[in-house]
XYZ file of C-alpha atoms in Angstrom:
313
model
C 93.616 118.469 72.374
C 92.202 116.732 75.280
C 88.784 117.947 74.000
C 89.609 117.022 70.759
C 90.943 113.874 72.086
C 88.173 113.559 74.160
C 85.842 114.573 71.509
C 87.583 112.938 68.916
C 87.296 109.471 70.292
C 83.671 110.102 71.028
C 83.146 111.433 67.639
C 85.143 108.532 66.239
C 83.349 106.044 68.447
C 80.110 107.563 67.413
C 80.992 107.451 63.746
C 82.170 103.759 64.243
C 78.967 103.082 66.138
C 76.760 104.369 63.555
C 78.895 102.921 60.618
C 78.488 99.665 62.460
C 74.671 99.745 62.672
C 74.119 101.189 59.214
C 75.019 98.135 57.309
C 72.450 96.106 59.625
C 69.980 98.751 59.058
C 70.238 98.873 55.227
C 70.357 95.086 55.107
C 67.058 94.845 57.026
C 65.193 97.314 54.943
C 66.432 95.761 51.772
C 65.526 92.176 53.142
C 62.136 93.547 54.306
C 61.318 95.113 50.740
C 62.359 91.751 49.097
C 60.162 89.842 51.231
C 57.195 91.841 50.367
C 57.980 91.698 46.644
C 58.081 88.094 47.002
C 54.859 87.965 48.862
C 53.169 90.216 46.196
C 54.605 87.987 43.420
C 53.136 84.712 45.026
C 49.887 86.354 45.621
C 49.766 87.408 42.073
C 50.552 83.902 40.741
C 48.119 82.437 43.125
C 45.499 84.741 41.874
C 46.506 83.926 38.238
C 46.147 80.310 38.965
C 42.840 80.580 40.751
C 41.448 82.345 37.619
C 43.292 80.071 35.142
C 41.851 76.640 36.247
C 38.261 77.692 36.110
C 38.659 79.013 32.562
C 40.653 75.781 31.473
C 37.625 73.963 32.646
C 35.049 76.147 31.112
C 36.978 75.799 27.665
C 36.976 71.893 28.008
C 33.264 71.883 28.632
C 32.753 74.219 25.586
C 35.038 72.413 23.328
C 33.494 71.266 19.948
C 31.661 68.058 19.755
C 32.812 64.937 18.107
C 32.415 64.614 14.260
C 29.494 62.255 14.609
C 27.626 64.391 17.060
C 28.413 67.442 14.958
C 26.397 66.102 11.912
C 23.155 67.536 11.304
C 20.077 65.042 11.851
C 18.629 63.518 9.024
C 15.555 65.179 7.456
C 12.154 63.409 7.890
C 11.168 61.248 4.879
C 9.091 63.268 2.337
C 6.443 60.696 1.367
C 3.742 63.067 0.328
C 1.381 61.525 2.559
C 0.470 63.539 5.985
C 1.514 61.821 9.005
C -1.216 59.746 10.602
C -3.330 59.745 7.375
C -3.441 56.808 4.954
C -4.133 57.496 1.021
C -7.800 56.642 0.000
C -7.934 53.061 -1.550
C -7.910 52.835 -5.326
C -11.468 52.652 -7.049
C -12.561 48.958 -7.835
C -11.539 47.864 -11.332
C -14.425 47.043 -13.480
C -12.442 44.871 -15.769
C -12.486 41.078 -14.614
C -9.501 38.997 -15.858
C -10.595 36.033 -18.125
C -10.553 32.613 -16.262
C -7.974 30.203 -17.432
C -8.899 26.733 -18.284
C -8.282 24.019 -15.506
C -5.746 22.175 -17.491
C -3.811 25.486 -18.509
C -0.204 25.495 -17.096
C 0.425 27.756 -14.031
C 1.884 31.182 -15.052
C 3.569 33.711 -12.736
C 1.363 36.736 -11.704
C 1.444 39.404 -14.425
C 3.028 37.264 -16.971
C 1.237 35.462 -19.886
C 4.289 33.429 -20.663
C 3.904 29.826 -19.782
C 6.661 28.071 -17.836
C 9.451 26.854 -19.891
C 8.617 28.922 -22.873
C 11.164 31.664 -24.230
C 10.884 34.704 -22.199
C 9.883 32.840 -18.882
C 12.208 32.382 -15.976
C 10.173 29.612 -14.659
C 11.305 26.124 -15.497
C 9.326 23.679 -17.510
C 6.631 21.495 -15.976
C 8.057 17.931 -16.186
C 6.010 15.698 -18.486
C 4.229 12.918 -16.461
C 5.433 9.523 -17.389
C 2.818 7.426 -19.379
C 2.396 3.769 -18.514
C 4.677 3.561 -15.445
C 2.357 2.449 -12.741
C -0.303 4.716 -14.092
C -3.712 3.352 -15.621
C -3.575 4.805 -19.006
C -2.936 3.605 -22.603
C -3.433 0.112 -23.742
C -5.811 -2.129 -21.806
C -5.660 -6.011 -21.407
C -7.094 -7.818 -18.494
C -7.257 -11.791 -18.309
C -9.353 -13.396 -15.590
C -10.271 -16.791 -14.251
C -12.288 -17.640 -11.367
C -15.144 -19.562 -9.654
C -18.831 -19.028 -10.170
C -21.800 -19.777 -8.249
C -25.386 -19.298 -9.732
C -28.390 -20.827 -11.164
C -30.189 -21.309 -14.677
C -33.758 -21.983 -15.767
C -35.277 -23.220 -19.049
C -38.930 -22.900 -19.876
C -41.186 -23.013 -22.955
C -44.635 -21.944 -23.870
C -45.786 -25.546 -24.624
C -47.596 -27.344 -21.632
C -46.352 -30.718 -22.891
C -42.683 -29.734 -22.363
C -41.683 -29.548 -18.903
C -39.726 -26.625 -17.419
C -36.515 -27.155 -15.199
C -34.010 -25.260 -13.291
C -31.081 -25.767 -10.990
C -28.464 -24.244 -8.795
C -24.781 -25.117 -9.367
C -21.101 -24.033 -9.223
C -18.938 -23.612 -12.064
C -16.227 -21.411 -13.613
C -15.767 -18.020 -15.353
C -13.303 -16.980 -18.009
C -12.589 -13.345 -19.399
C -10.505 -11.546 -21.906
C -10.989 -7.755 -22.202
C -9.155 -5.617 -24.578
C -9.444 -2.022 -25.061
C -7.854 1.581 -24.342
C -7.799 4.562 -22.040
C -9.271 7.825 -23.513
C -8.206 9.700 -20.434
C -6.118 8.475 -17.335
C -8.404 6.357 -15.082
C -11.102 5.607 -17.599
C -10.592 2.429 -19.705
C -13.249 1.101 -22.197
C -13.196 -1.714 -24.995
C -14.556 -5.045 -25.756
C -15.036 -7.910 -23.582
C -15.362 -11.537 -24.099
C -16.741 -13.365 -20.946
C -17.839 -17.005 -20.618
C -19.856 -18.796 -17.641
C -20.418 -22.351 -17.145
C -22.560 -24.150 -14.574
C -23.144 -27.838 -13.824
C -25.227 -30.046 -11.396
C -26.196 -33.597 -10.756
C -29.701 -32.654 -9.781
C -32.534 -30.377 -11.173
C -36.081 -29.258 -10.411
C -38.652 -30.413 -13.081
C -42.012 -28.481 -12.499
C -41.292 -28.323 -8.904
C -39.894 -31.894 -8.455
C -36.376 -32.898 -7.583
C -35.102 -35.111 -10.436
C -31.543 -36.741 -10.458
C -29.479 -36.409 -13.556
C -26.522 -34.388 -14.718
C -27.519 -30.765 -16.340
C -25.244 -28.137 -17.420
C -25.630 -24.574 -18.781
C -23.442 -21.970 -20.162
C -23.442 -18.380 -21.208
C -21.052 -16.247 -23.212
C -21.129 -12.354 -23.419
C -19.578 -10.317 -26.123
C -19.980 -6.779 -25.506
C -18.592 -3.329 -24.532
C -17.140 -2.766 -21.086
C -16.135 0.521 -19.063
C -13.536 0.115 -16.243
C -13.135 3.242 -14.005
C -10.149 3.934 -11.741
C -10.847 6.670 -9.236
C -7.145 7.165 -8.734
C -5.203 6.378 -11.917
C -2.029 5.547 -9.755
C -3.984 2.975 -7.598
C -5.670 -0.358 -8.156
C -9.272 0.129 -6.994
C -11.499 0.030 -9.947
C -15.246 -0.821 -10.834
C -17.497 -0.828 -13.851
C -19.872 -2.685 -15.963
C -20.342 -4.318 -19.380
C -23.312 -4.764 -21.784
C -23.621 -6.965 -25.147
C -24.854 -9.696 -26.941
C -25.232 -12.961 -25.064
C -25.290 -16.724 -26.040
C -26.977 -19.436 -23.869
C -26.766 -23.104 -23.855
C -28.465 -25.932 -21.584
C -28.428 -29.708 -21.915
C -29.875 -32.667 -19.857
C -27.894 -35.807 -19.867
C -29.631 -38.690 -21.618
C -31.968 -36.167 -23.406
C -32.123 -35.438 -26.921
C -33.256 -31.832 -26.358
C -30.654 -29.339 -26.074
C -31.278 -25.516 -25.802
C -29.010 -22.994 -27.674
C -30.409 -19.458 -28.069
C -29.202 -15.825 -28.169
C -30.148 -12.670 -26.423
C -28.800 -10.113 -24.262
C -26.427 -10.018 -21.190
C -24.729 -7.678 -18.573
C -22.469 -7.580 -15.840
C -21.315 -5.543 -12.848
C -17.880 -5.781 -11.210
C -15.311 -4.318 -8.887
C -11.867 -5.066 -7.743
C -8.510 -4.086 -6.781
C -5.002 -4.707 -8.623
C -1.815 -4.496 -7.212
C 1.334 -3.193 -9.153
C 3.831 -5.961 -9.929
C 5.591 -4.071 -12.660
C 5.597 -0.822 -14.683
C 2.406 -1.871 -16.549
C 1.529 -5.159 -15.172
C -0.775 -5.599 -11.997
C -2.446 -8.583 -10.430
C -5.570 -8.631 -8.404
C -8.972 -9.906 -7.536
C -12.522 -8.986 -8.994
C -16.041 -9.685 -7.790
C -18.685 -9.701 -10.446
C -22.354 -10.323 -10.981
C -23.531 -11.288 -14.463
C -26.714 -12.563 -16.148
C -28.178 -13.252 -19.481
C -31.546 -13.926 -21.000
C -31.512 -15.863 -24.256
C -34.290 -17.209 -26.646
C -34.753 -19.974 -29.217
C -37.667 -21.208 -31.623
C -37.750 -24.754 -32.474
C -40.606 -26.542 -34.079
C -43.084 -23.863 -33.460
C -42.203 -23.983 -29.595
C -40.451 -20.826 -27.978
C -37.863 -21.713 -25.479
C -36.385 -19.223 -23.111
C -33.201 -19.571 -20.663
C -32.133 -17.388 -17.884
C -28.856 -17.652 -16.214
C -27.298 -15.637 -13.476
C -24.283 -16.071 -11.286
C -21.667 -14.391 -9.067
C -18.028 -14.853 -9.842
C -14.864 -14.265 -7.952
C -11.852 -14.106 -10.454
C -8.160 -13.855 -10.239
C -7.016 -11.221 -12.904
C -3.965 -10.047 -14.715
C -4.059 -6.522 -16.020
C -1.637 -4.975 -18.493
C -2.343 -1.198 -18.213
C-alpha cells in the first residue's frame, strides 16, 4: 500500500504534472501553427498585390484611345494631278473677241447684257444731267467790252490822199448757236467794233481832226470747251464784214464790204445751272473795199478787245 501509496502519489503527481503541461504544449503548437498560417496568408496577399498593381497600370496604359483620336486620318485629296507637278497651260485661243465701241456701256465679263437691261444684275448707269453746269445744248453769248486798234483807208488814185489812225473804242457781240457734242458749240455771230480818234496821219503827216471807223462781222463761230463742266474756252469766227470810215468836216465817207475774222479765248464762271459770267480776249480784223466814181477804196481795220460776257449754255 505503501508502494501503492508511494507509487500512487507519484503516479498521480506525474499524471498531474503531465496533465498540467499538456494544455500548455497543445496551445503552443496550435498558436505556432496559426502564426505560420497568418504569415503565409500575408505573404500571399503581398504577392498578389505586387502582381496586381503593375497589371492595373499596364491596363490603364493600353486602354482604348479617345473617340477623336480613334477616328481614322482623312484621306489625301484626290485632285488627279500628281504632287509637285502642274497641269500644262491651255493652248492659246485663236479667236479674238470683237472690240466694243468706246461709248458702249460697260458689261460684266462673260455677259452680253448691258447694265440695267432685263436679265442683268447690274444697276442701270445713271443718265447724265443735261444743261446743269455742263456746256451743252442751247448757246447764247452776250458781250460788251473795250477795244484798242487802228484803221487805214487808201485808194488807187494819186489825187486822193490815204490816211490812217490808232484809237480806242468799244466792242459788242451777240452769238447764237447750239452744241452738237458736249464741249463743242457753234453757230452764228454778230460782232461790231468802233474806233475814234482826234488825229490822223495823211500821207505820213499828222493832221488834227476827228476821225472814226467801224466794222461789223456776220459769220460762223466755233467755241471749244476742253472740259464741258468748266469755263475755259477758245475758238474763232469767219464771215462777211462791213467797214465804214468818216473824217469830220469832209464830204467823203467810206462804206465797203469784204471779209472778217476773229480769234478769241476766255473763261466763264458758273453762276447758275445754265448761266455763267466771264471775260474774253479777242483779236479781230476786217478788209473791205468800195468802188466810187471809178476809184477803188480799201479799208483795213484790226483791234484787240477785252469783253465782259454773259453766257447761257
